[in-house]
């Protein structure tokens, strides 16, 4: 396989068209610990290793593309969130970021709770043995069957998202002879500084019940009257991939304002408040996320301060991080295929996956990093766009990044920080098969979600 530089194309830093990038990094072989999982490093041969295993061996054994998840890192992050919030608060991992039975077991062992938002996620959680009372069930349009299953299983809380659902859940709980613990999700009217599709607290969207116009207060009024419900608190989730804590501050202020109104009107102090998830992670070296202990300190202080001002006893706080726990723990490893240098533009590097294993670039214009991981290279940086194998020009995995100019077909490259919302949003577009998730820890690798096969695809096609 040739390692020589390509004959044409913008390999050098002096030919830089417009794009989503800053200057090429000083050393293309460096692996920024901000974006790579904790146990990642390079071995003496220059290949990336994770959990003590060279990525070349993982690719040989499990094929490419593959999501490689660092279990040690996952557990460490879960534990860091848990201990940062302490015993007076609850951490619910948001399963939508990535859920599998192994993950459920790790969460259970590390003392975290779990947020699910569909019957499928609930089934996964229950089948892996997560105690139902540590599960929260979310969603703006839960079906009657899903609600019945959740109430019947005894989930710890259902987060109510509409006036209709208040009545529906109460009715189902009563028919099952139980009283369901619920929170009411409110939209606090905050503009979170994130992509429009992942902001959720402004009023003009589908989630929650607006505080504005007294709607949330009316929802609480109705819920408190229903025998099938035990209203335990108020829930707010302002969006995702957020770095700035000021949105949480406004949300906490408004939620506590509602708790105060509830106390004044009904003489009840609701015992819980959930501020949702949404904390950002580093996808590139330009991102600067906060540590769990800083977030915990900030949120706990905000809630305590607001409650003191409202002369309320401080409710039990819960949070729902998804991306911040699993996002940085995994990378996707791809094999390089076609390489096309386009003069004066950039070099298109095609990989054996694409928008079916990572839709986030196409959908949210997300930025990612990428590195050559099967070897070290001292070649000049080459401005590259990593694209997939799908029949669509928007099939971009990494919009702009520098790879070494001697990149060749057969090399392995990896995209870090793909643990969240990549496998969970993967599709079969073009009947491309979804990659496996391989968990590594202490020199051992095991498949926790296997690669899809053509048989899997054809099994669903009953025509
Ligand atoms: N809680 C609730 C009620 C949520 O709706 C979400 C995310 C979370 C917690 C977890 O948010 P996280 O900590 O993971 O940011 N597919 C998008 C993200 C959608 C988030 C949906 N809800 C993406 O790839 O960026």
Short mmCIF file of C-alpha atoms and ligand atoms in Angstrom, two decimals:
data_model
loop_
_atom_site.label_atom_id
_atom_site.label_comp_id
_atom_site.label_asym_id
_atom_site.label_seq_id
_atom_site.Cartn_x
_atom_site.Cartn_y
_atom_site.Cartn_z
CA UNK A 1 0.00 0.00 0.00
CA UNK A 2 1.46 3.35 -1.02
CA UNK A 3 2.25 5.90 1.66
CA UNK A 4 3.33 8.58 -0.80
CA UNK A 5 1.73 12.01 -0.84
CA UNK A 6 -1.07 12.60 -3.34
CA UNK A 7 -0.01 14.29 -6.54
CA UNK A 8 -2.43 17.19 -6.25
CA UNK A 9 -4.68 18.84 -3.71
CA UNK A 10 -4.53 21.30 -0.86
CA UNK A 11 -2.24 19.51 1.52
CA UNK A 12 -0.49 22.52 2.94
CA UNK A 13 -1.53 25.14 5.40
CA UNK A 14 -0.90 27.89 2.84
CA UNK A 15 -3.89 26.79 0.73
CA UNK A 16 -6.88 27.29 2.98
CA UNK A 17 -10.37 27.68 1.58
CA UNK A 18 -13.33 28.72 3.76
CA UNK A 19 -14.43 26.16 6.31
CA UNK A 20 -15.02 25.05 9.88
CA UNK A 21 -11.45 24.90 11.04
CA UNK A 22 -8.66 26.76 12.70
CA UNK A 23 -4.97 26.44 11.85
CA UNK A 24 -3.58 22.90 11.53
CA UNK A 25 -2.43 21.50 14.87
CA UNK A 26 1.30 21.60 15.57
CA UNK A 27 1.44 17.81 15.77
CA UNK A 28 -1.09 15.74 13.85
CA UNK A 29 -0.17 12.68 15.90
CA UNK A 30 -1.13 14.32 19.21
CA UNK A 31 -4.37 13.08 20.77
CA UNK A 32 -6.06 15.86 22.73
CA UNK A 33 -7.32 14.28 25.99
CA UNK A 34 -10.27 16.67 25.89
CA UNK A 35 -11.80 14.86 22.93
CA UNK A 36 -10.46 11.32 23.31
CA UNK A 37 -11.54 8.72 25.86
CA UNK A 38 -9.51 8.47 29.03
CA UNK A 39 -7.43 5.35 28.26
CA UNK A 40 -6.53 6.36 24.70
CA UNK A 41 -2.87 6.86 23.81
CA UNK A 42 -0.41 5.84 21.07
CA UNK A 43 1.84 2.81 21.41
CA UNK A 44 5.50 2.70 20.34
CA UNK A 45 4.44 1.82 16.79
CA UNK A 46 2.28 4.91 16.65
CA UNK A 47 -1.05 3.09 16.59
CA UNK A 48 -3.78 4.32 18.87
CA UNK A 49 -4.51 2.05 21.82
CA UNK A 50 -7.55 2.07 24.05
CA UNK A 51 -7.92 0.09 27.25
CA UNK A 52 -4.47 -1.29 26.41
CA UNK A 53 -5.54 -2.69 23.01
CA UNK A 54 -4.22 -1.39 19.67
CA UNK A 55 -6.98 -0.13 17.43
CA UNK A 56 -5.45 -2.11 14.56
CA UNK A 57 -6.22 -5.30 16.50
CA UNK A 58 -9.77 -4.15 17.23
CA UNK A 59 -10.31 -3.40 13.54
CA UNK A 60 -8.97 -6.80 12.56
CA UNK A 61 -11.12 -8.63 15.07
CA UNK A 62 -14.37 -6.66 14.85
CA UNK A 63 -14.14 -4.98 11.44
CA UNK A 64 -14.79 -1.38 10.51
CA UNK A 65 -16.60 0.86 10.95
CA UNK A 66 -17.00 0.24 14.66
CA UNK A 67 -17.84 2.31 17.68
CA UNK A 68 -15.20 1.63 20.33
CA UNK A 69 -16.34 2.45 23.84
CA UNK A 70 -13.94 2.85 26.75
CA UNK A 71 -15.78 1.22 29.65
CA UNK A 72 -13.28 2.49 32.21
CA UNK A 73 -13.93 6.04 31.06
CA UNK A 74 -17.70 5.53 31.03
CA UNK A 75 -17.67 4.26 34.59
CA UNK A 76 -15.34 7.04 35.72
CA UNK A 77 -17.58 9.73 34.23
CA UNK A 78 -20.74 8.13 35.67
CA UNK A 79 -19.06 7.96 39.08
CA UNK A 80 -17.82 11.56 38.81
CA UNK A 81 -21.37 12.79 38.17
CA UNK A 82 -22.73 10.65 40.98
CA UNK A 83 -20.21 11.80 43.55
CA UNK A 84 -20.36 15.44 42.42
CA UNK A 85 -24.08 15.56 43.21
CA UNK A 86 -23.82 13.50 46.39
CA UNK A 87 -26.58 11.81 48.31
CA UNK A 88 -28.98 14.74 48.33
CA UNK A 89 -29.47 14.63 44.57
CA UNK A 90 -30.10 12.06 41.84
CA UNK A 91 -28.33 11.60 38.54
CA UNK A 92 -30.47 10.08 35.80
CA UNK A 93 -28.38 9.04 32.79
CA UNK A 94 -30.31 10.01 29.63
CA UNK A 95 -30.55 6.71 27.75
CA UNK A 96 -31.34 8.42 24.45
CA UNK A 97 -27.64 9.32 24.15
CA UNK A 98 -26.74 5.62 23.97
CA UNK A 99 -28.39 2.66 25.62
CA UNK A 100 -27.58 -1.03 25.72
CA UNK A 101 -27.94 -3.67 28.36
CA UNK A 102 -24.26 -3.49 29.30
CA UNK A 103 -24.61 0.26 29.80
CA UNK A 104 -27.66 -0.26 32.01
CA UNK A 105 -25.67 -2.66 34.20
CA UNK A 106 -22.74 -0.24 34.49
CA UNK A 107 -25.15 2.52 35.52
CA UNK A 108 -26.81 0.31 38.06
CA UNK A 109 -23.44 -0.68 39.51
CA UNK A 110 -22.27 2.94 39.65
CA UNK A 111 -25.43 4.07 41.45
CA UNK A 112 -27.01 6.15 38.70
CA UNK A 113 -30.66 6.26 37.76
CA UNK A 114 -31.93 6.11 34.19
CA UNK A 115 -34.10 8.35 32.03
CA UNK A 116 -35.91 6.56 29.19
CA UNK A 117 -38.11 8.14 26.54
CA UNK A 118 -39.73 5.24 24.69
CA UNK A 119 -41.08 1.77 25.19
CA UNK A 120 -37.92 0.40 23.55
CA UNK A 121 -35.62 2.16 26.00
CA UNK A 122 -37.84 1.07 28.88
CA UNK A 123 -37.71 -2.54 27.68
CA UNK A 124 -33.90 -2.40 27.44
CA UNK A 125 -33.63 -0.96 30.95
CA UNK A 126 -35.97 -3.51 32.49
CA UNK A 127 -34.45 -6.44 30.65
CA UNK A 128 -31.01 -5.54 32.01
CA UNK A 129 -32.37 -5.44 35.54
CA UNK A 130 -32.47 -1.72 36.30
CA UNK A 131 -34.77 -1.42 39.32
CA UNK A 132 -37.97 0.21 38.03
CA UNK A 133 -38.10 2.74 40.84
CA UNK A 134 -34.83 4.22 39.51
CA UNK A 135 -36.29 4.81 36.04
CA UNK A 136 -37.86 8.07 34.85
CA UNK A 137 -40.12 7.91 31.80
CA UNK A 138 -40.17 10.90 29.45
CA UNK A 139 -41.68 11.83 26.11
CA UNK A 140 -44.08 14.29 24.53
CA UNK A 141 -46.33 11.59 23.07
CA UNK A 142 -46.16 8.44 25.15
CA UNK A 143 -48.63 5.84 23.93
CA UNK A 144 -51.25 4.33 26.20
CA UNK A 145 -49.43 0.99 25.92
CA UNK A 146 -46.13 2.59 26.93
CA UNK A 147 -47.72 4.35 29.91
CA UNK A 148 -49.44 1.16 30.99
CA UNK A 149 -46.14 -0.73 30.81
CA UNK A 150 -44.28 1.95 32.75
CA UNK A 151 -46.91 2.29 35.48
CA UNK A 152 -47.30 -1.47 35.66
CA UNK A 153 -43.53 -1.94 36.03
CA UNK A 154 -43.51 0.62 38.85
CA UNK A 155 -41.24 3.27 37.32
CA UNK A 156 -40.05 5.85 39.84
CA UNK A 157 -41.47 8.77 37.92
CA UNK A 158 -43.27 9.69 34.78
CA UNK A 159 -42.57 13.17 33.47
CA UNK A 160 -45.90 14.57 32.27
CA UNK A 161 -45.68 16.61 29.11
CA UNK A 162 -49.23 17.76 28.29
CA UNK A 163 -52.67 18.35 29.75
CA UNK A 164 -53.96 15.22 28.03
CA UNK A 165 -51.21 13.12 29.51
CA UNK A 166 -52.05 14.29 33.04
CA UNK A 167 -55.49 12.76 32.71
CA UNK A 168 -54.27 9.71 30.80
CA UNK A 169 -51.59 8.72 33.31
CA UNK A 170 -53.94 9.33 36.25
CA UNK A 171 -56.57 7.15 34.66
CA UNK A 172 -54.15 4.32 33.86
CA UNK A 173 -52.64 4.41 37.35
CA UNK A 174 -56.07 4.25 38.92
CA UNK A 175 -57.14 1.41 36.67
CA UNK A 176 -54.01 -0.48 37.79
CA UNK A 177 -54.86 0.29 41.41
CA UNK A 178 -51.81 2.45 42.01
CA UNK A 179 -50.73 6.06 42.45
CA UNK A 180 -48.01 7.13 39.99
CA UNK A 181 -45.26 9.50 41.06
CA UNK A 182 -45.03 12.25 38.43
CA UNK A 183 -43.16 15.41 37.62
CA UNK A 184 -44.60 18.06 35.35
CA UNK A 185 -42.33 19.26 32.57
CA UNK A 186 -42.50 22.98 32.03
CA UNK A 187 -41.01 25.20 29.35
CA UNK A 188 -39.40 28.11 31.05
CA UNK A 189 -38.95 30.37 28.00
CA UNK A 190 -35.13 30.32 27.93
CA UNK A 191 -33.25 30.66 24.66
CA UNK A 192 -30.47 28.09 25.10
CA UNK A 193 -27.34 28.89 23.10
CA UNK A 194 -27.26 25.77 21.00
CA UNK A 195 -28.53 24.46 17.64
CA UNK A 196 -32.23 25.21 17.03
CA UNK A 197 -33.13 21.50 16.79
CA UNK A 198 -31.71 20.71 20.24
CA UNK A 199 -32.99 23.75 22.15
CA UNK A 200 -36.08 22.87 24.16
CA UNK A 201 -37.03 25.62 26.58
CA UNK A 202 -38.30 28.35 24.25
CA UNK A 203 -42.06 28.33 24.02
CA UNK A 204 -42.56 27.64 20.31
CA UNK A 205 -41.76 23.89 20.33
CA UNK A 206 -43.32 20.56 21.17
CA UNK A 207 -42.03 19.78 24.67
CA UNK A 208 -43.50 20.64 28.05
CA UNK A 209 -46.16 22.99 29.28
CA UNK A 210 -45.35 26.71 29.13
CA UNK A 211 -44.97 28.64 32.36
CA UNK A 212 -46.19 31.63 30.38
CA UNK A 213 -49.85 32.54 30.74
CA UNK A 214 -50.22 30.40 33.86
CA UNK A 215 -50.47 27.14 31.87
CA UNK A 216 -47.98 25.23 34.00
CA UNK A 217 -49.72 26.43 37.18
CA UNK A 218 -53.00 25.18 35.73
CA UNK A 219 -51.41 21.80 34.91
CA UNK A 220 -50.24 21.45 38.52
CA UNK A 221 -53.71 22.47 39.76
CA UNK A 222 -55.31 19.72 37.72
CA UNK A 223 -52.70 17.07 38.55
CA UNK A 224 -52.98 17.73 42.29
CA UNK A 225 -56.70 16.92 42.14
CA UNK A 226 -56.27 13.48 40.59
CA UNK A 227 -56.12 10.46 42.86
CA UNK A 228 -53.99 8.44 40.44
CA UNK A 229 -51.10 10.92 40.64
CA UNK A 230 -48.57 11.86 43.28
CA UNK A 231 -47.05 15.11 42.06
CA UNK A 232 -43.45 15.06 43.26
CA UNK A 233 -41.95 17.96 41.37
CA UNK A 234 -41.31 20.15 38.37
CA UNK A 235 -39.05 19.29 35.46
CA UNK A 236 -37.21 21.55 33.03
CA UNK A 237 -34.79 20.65 30.24
CA UNK A 238 -33.49 23.64 28.32
CA UNK A 239 -31.57 21.99 25.49
CA UNK A 240 -28.41 20.13 24.64
CA UNK A 241 -24.68 20.76 24.09
CA UNK A 242 -24.79 23.83 26.34
CA UNK A 243 -21.68 25.38 27.91
CA UNK A 244 -23.13 28.51 29.42
CA UNK A 245 -24.71 28.02 32.86
CA UNK A 246 -26.82 31.16 32.66
CA UNK A 247 -29.69 29.30 30.96
CA UNK A 248 -29.88 26.92 33.94
CA UNK A 249 -29.86 29.90 36.26
CA UNK A 250 -32.90 31.44 34.58
CA UNK A 251 -34.61 28.04 34.41
CA UNK A 252 -34.04 27.39 38.13
CA UNK A 253 -35.29 30.87 38.97
CA UNK A 254 -38.51 30.32 37.03
CA UNK A 255 -39.09 26.76 38.26
CA UNK A 256 -38.61 27.84 41.87
CA UNK A 257 -41.01 30.73 41.16
CA UNK A 258 -43.60 28.13 40.18
CA UNK A 259 -42.88 26.06 43.32
CA UNK A 260 -43.50 29.18 45.36
CA UNK A 261 -46.80 29.89 43.59
CA UNK A 262 -47.83 26.28 44.20
CA UNK A 263 -47.01 26.61 47.90
CA UNK A 264 -48.94 29.89 48.12
CA UNK A 265 -51.99 28.51 46.29
CA UNK A 266 -52.15 24.92 47.52
CA UNK A 267 -50.14 24.95 50.71
CA UNK A 268 -47.91 22.18 49.28
CA UNK A 269 -44.14 22.31 48.85
CA UNK A 270 -43.28 19.93 46.01
CA UNK A 271 -40.22 17.95 47.12
CA UNK A 272 -38.28 17.62 43.84
CA UNK A 273 -36.90 19.68 40.99
CA UNK A 274 -35.24 18.30 37.87
CA UNK A 275 -33.12 20.60 35.73
CA UNK A 276 -32.67 18.11 32.88
CA UNK A 277 -29.48 17.40 30.99
CA UNK A 278 -27.77 19.20 28.17
CA UNK A 279 -24.23 19.83 29.38
CA UNK A 280 -21.81 20.18 26.51
CA UNK A 281 -18.73 18.12 25.70
CA UNK A 282 -15.60 18.78 23.64
CA UNK A 283 -15.94 17.62 20.04
CA UNK A 284 -12.87 19.59 19.02
CA UNK A 285 -10.02 21.21 20.91
CA UNK A 286 -11.90 24.53 20.68
CA UNK A 287 -14.63 23.35 23.10
CA UNK A 288 -14.18 23.84 26.85
CA UNK A 289 -16.68 21.82 28.84
CA UNK A 290 -17.04 22.08 32.61
CA UNK A 291 -16.28 19.30 35.03
CA UNK A 292 -19.18 17.55 36.81
CA UNK A 293 -18.15 18.95 40.20
CA UNK A 294 -18.28 22.51 38.85
CA UNK A 295 -21.69 21.87 37.31
CA UNK A 296 -22.99 20.25 40.49
CA UNK A 297 -21.74 23.12 42.61
CA UNK A 298 -23.26 25.73 40.30
CA UNK A 299 -26.66 24.02 40.02
CA UNK A 300 -26.90 23.18 43.72
CA UNK A 301 -26.04 26.75 44.67
CA UNK A 302 -28.48 28.25 42.19
CA UNK A 303 -31.37 26.12 43.49
CA UNK A 304 -30.49 26.74 47.16
CA UNK A 305 -30.23 30.49 46.59
CA UNK A 306 -33.51 30.69 44.70
CA UNK A 307 -35.31 28.62 47.33
CA UNK A 308 -33.93 30.71 50.15
CA UNK A 309 -35.13 33.87 48.42
CA UNK A 310 -38.58 32.30 47.99
CA UNK A 311 -38.51 30.97 51.58
CA UNK A 312 -38.99 27.40 50.42
CA UNK A 313 -37.17 24.41 51.80
CA UNK A 314 -34.68 23.23 49.18
CA UNK A 315 -36.17 20.43 47.06
CA UNK A 316 -34.22 17.32 46.08
CA UNK A 317 -32.41 18.09 42.85
CA UNK A 318 -32.04 15.75 39.91
CA UNK A 319 -30.19 16.07 36.62
CA UNK A 320 -30.19 14.03 33.41
CA UNK A 321 -26.82 14.08 31.66
CA UNK A 322 -26.54 11.85 28.62
CA UNK A 323 -23.92 13.23 26.26
CA UNK A 324 -21.64 14.42 29.10
CA UNK A 325 -21.30 10.85 30.35
CA UNK A 326 -21.16 8.71 27.22
CA UNK A 327 -20.15 11.20 24.52
CA UNK A 328 -16.40 11.38 25.15
CA UNK A 329 -16.08 7.67 25.98
CA UNK A 330 -16.31 6.36 22.42
CA UNK A 331 -14.77 6.92 19.02
CA UNK A 332 -15.71 5.55 15.62
CA UNK A 333 -12.98 3.80 13.71
CA UNK A 334 -13.24 3.75 9.92
CA UNK A 335 -11.12 2.39 7.12
CA UNK A 336 -10.06 4.92 4.53
CA UNK A 337 -11.21 4.17 0.98
CA UNK A 338 -11.21 6.58 -1.93
CA UNK A 339 -9.15 9.75 -1.58
CA UNK A 340 -9.95 12.68 -3.89
CA UNK A 341 -7.85 15.83 -3.78
CA UNK A 342 -9.77 18.79 -5.22
CA UNK A 343 -7.48 21.57 -6.32
CA UNK A 344 -7.78 24.78 -4.32
CA UNK A 345 -10.48 23.22 -2.12
CA UNK A 346 -9.81 20.22 0.06
CA UNK A 347 -9.22 16.50 -0.11
CA UNK A 348 -12.28 14.27 0.15
CA UNK A 349 -11.47 11.22 2.24
CA UNK A 350 -14.15 8.54 1.93
CA UNK A 351 -14.70 6.05 4.73
CA UNK A 352 -16.64 2.82 4.99
CA UNK A 353 -19.46 4.36 7.09
CA UNK A 354 -20.99 7.81 7.04
CA UNK A 355 -24.27 9.53 7.79
CA UNK A 356 -25.86 6.21 8.76
CA UNK A 357 -23.51 5.89 11.76
CA UNK A 358 -23.18 9.63 12.47
CA UNK A 359 -26.01 11.86 11.32
CA UNK A 360 -25.02 14.74 13.58
CA UNK A 361 -22.83 16.58 11.08
CA UNK A 362 -25.53 16.54 8.42
CA UNK A 363 -28.35 17.29 10.84
CA UNK A 364 -26.85 19.88 13.20
CA UNK A 365 -23.80 21.04 11.30
CA UNK A 366 -21.82 19.50 14.17
CA UNK A 367 -18.05 19.77 14.26
CA UNK A 368 -15.85 16.72 14.90
CA UNK A 369 -12.16 15.97 15.05
CA UNK A 370 -10.41 13.12 13.27
CA UNK A 371 -7.02 11.43 13.46
CA UNK A 372 -5.01 8.81 11.61
CA UNK A 373 -4.90 6.01 14.17
CA UNK A 374 -3.32 2.96 12.55
CA UNK A 375 0.13 4.56 12.43
CA UNK A 376 2.04 7.73 13.09
CA UNK A 377 2.80 10.11 10.23
CA UNK A 378 5.18 13.01 9.89
CA UNK A 379 3.67 14.14 6.56
CA UNK A 380 2.39 17.67 5.99
CA UNK A 381 -1.17 18.43 7.11
CA UNK A 382 -3.78 18.04 4.40
CA UNK A 383 -7.09 19.89 4.69
CA UNK A 384 -9.61 17.08 4.47
CA UNK A 385 -13.32 16.44 4.49
CA UNK A 386 -14.24 13.01 5.79
CA UNK A 387 -17.24 11.72 3.89
CA UNK A 388 -19.20 8.50 3.96
CA UNK A 389 -20.24 5.96 1.36
CA UNK A 390 -23.88 7.03 1.03
CA UNK A 391 -25.59 8.32 -2.07
CA UNK A 392 -25.89 11.85 -0.84
CA UNK A 393 -23.48 14.76 -1.03
CA UNK A 394 -24.47 15.88 2.48
CA UNK A 395 -23.01 12.60 3.74
CA UNK A 396 -20.24 14.32 5.69
CA UNK A 397 -18.74 12.95 8.90
CA UNK A 398 -16.09 15.60 9.57
CA UNK A 399 -16.58 18.80 7.64
CA UNK A 400 -13.04 20.15 7.82
CA UNK A 401 -10.01 18.74 9.57
CA UNK A 402 -6.35 18.13 8.93
CA UNK A 403 -5.09 14.65 8.18
CA UNK A 404 -1.54 13.75 7.13
CA UNK A 405 -0.81 14.24 3.43
CA UNK A 406 0.40 10.64 3.03
CA UNK A 407 -2.99 9.21 4.02
CA UNK A 408 -3.72 6.14 1.92
CA UNK A 409 -6.54 3.69 1.29
CA UNK A 410 -6.48 1.04 4.01
CA UNK A 411 -5.37 3.43 6.76
CA UNK A 412 -7.58 3.59 9.81
CA UNK A 413 -8.89 6.94 10.93
CA UNK A 414 -11.01 7.59 14.00
CA UNK A 415 -13.51 10.25 14.96
CA UNK A 416 -13.58 10.88 18.73
CA UNK A 417 -16.53 11.87 20.93
CA UNK A 418 -19.06 9.73 19.07
CA UNK A 419 -20.44 7.98 22.17
CA UNK A 420 -23.60 10.07 22.29
CA UNK A 421 -26.32 10.30 19.63
CA UNK A 422 -24.38 8.37 16.98
CA UNK A 423 -25.26 4.69 17.48
CA UNK A 424 -28.57 5.79 19.01
CA UNK A 425 -29.44 7.81 15.89
CA UNK A 426 -27.92 5.38 13.40
CA UNK A 427 -29.98 4.31 10.40
CA UNK A 428 -29.93 1.80 7.57
CA UNK A 429 -29.88 4.43 4.84
CA UNK A 430 -28.85 2.77 1.56
CA UNK A 431 -29.19 -0.52 3.45
CA UNK A 432 -25.86 0.11 5.04
CA UNK A 433 -25.46 -2.09 8.11
CA UNK A 434 -25.13 -0.45 11.50
CA UNK A 435 -21.71 -0.89 13.13
CA UNK A 436 -21.12 -2.76 16.37
CA UNK A 437 -20.31 -1.20 19.71
CA UNK A 438 -17.17 -2.75 21.13
CA UNK A 439 -16.48 -2.10 24.80
CA UNK A 440 -12.90 -2.18 26.01
CA UNK A 441 -11.54 -2.30 29.53
CA UNK A 442 -8.27 -3.49 31.04
CA UNK A 443 -6.94 -5.18 27.94
CA UNK A 444 -10.22 -6.95 27.11
CA UNK A 445 -12.60 -6.12 24.28
CA UNK A 446 -16.14 -7.39 23.89
CA UNK A 447 -19.03 -6.63 21.60
CA UNK A 448 -21.93 -5.11 23.52
CA UNK A 449 -24.05 -4.37 20.43
CA UNK A 450 -23.19 -6.57 17.48
CA UNK A 451 -22.80 -5.48 13.89
CA UNK A 452 -25.96 -5.68 11.84
CA UNK A 453 -25.99 -8.30 9.11
CA UNK A 454 -27.76 -8.60 5.80
CA UNK A 455 -29.87 -11.30 7.44
CA UNK A 456 -31.01 -8.74 10.01
CA UNK A 457 -32.09 -6.45 7.19
CA UNK A 458 -33.83 -9.16 5.23
CA UNK A 459 -35.60 -10.53 8.31
CA UNK A 460 -37.69 -7.37 8.45
CA UNK A 461 -38.47 -7.49 4.75
CA UNK A 462 -41.30 -9.98 4.73
CA UNK A 463 -42.59 -9.16 1.25
N1 LIG B 1 -33.31 15.08 29.59
C1 LIG B 1 -34.21 15.34 28.64
C2 LIG B 1 -35.59 15.55 29.01
C3 LIG B 1 -33.82 15.38 27.30
O1 LIG B 1 -34.72 15.63 26.37
C4 LIG B 1 -32.46 15.15 26.96
C5 LIG B 1 -32.02 15.19 25.57
C6 LIG B 1 -31.56 14.88 27.99
C7 LIG B 1 -32.01 14.86 29.30
C8 LIG B 1 -30.11 14.59 27.73
O2 LIG B 1 -29.44 15.62 27.12
P1 LIG B 1 -27.83 15.55 26.98
O3 LIG B 1 -27.25 15.67 28.36
O4 LIG B 1 -27.50 14.26 26.37
O5 LIG B 1 -27.49 16.70 26.11
N2 LIG B 1 -29.71 14.28 19.12
C9 LIG B 1 -29.21 15.55 19.64
C10 LIG B 1 -29.49 15.71 21.09
C11 LIG B 1 -30.95 15.58 21.43
C12 LIG B 1 -31.17 15.66 22.88
C13 LIG B 1 -32.54 15.26 23.22
N3 LIG B 1 -32.82 15.32 24.60
C14 LIG B 1 -27.71 15.62 19.36
O6 LIG B 1 -27.18 14.71 18.76
O7 LIG B 1 -27.08 16.60 19.70
#
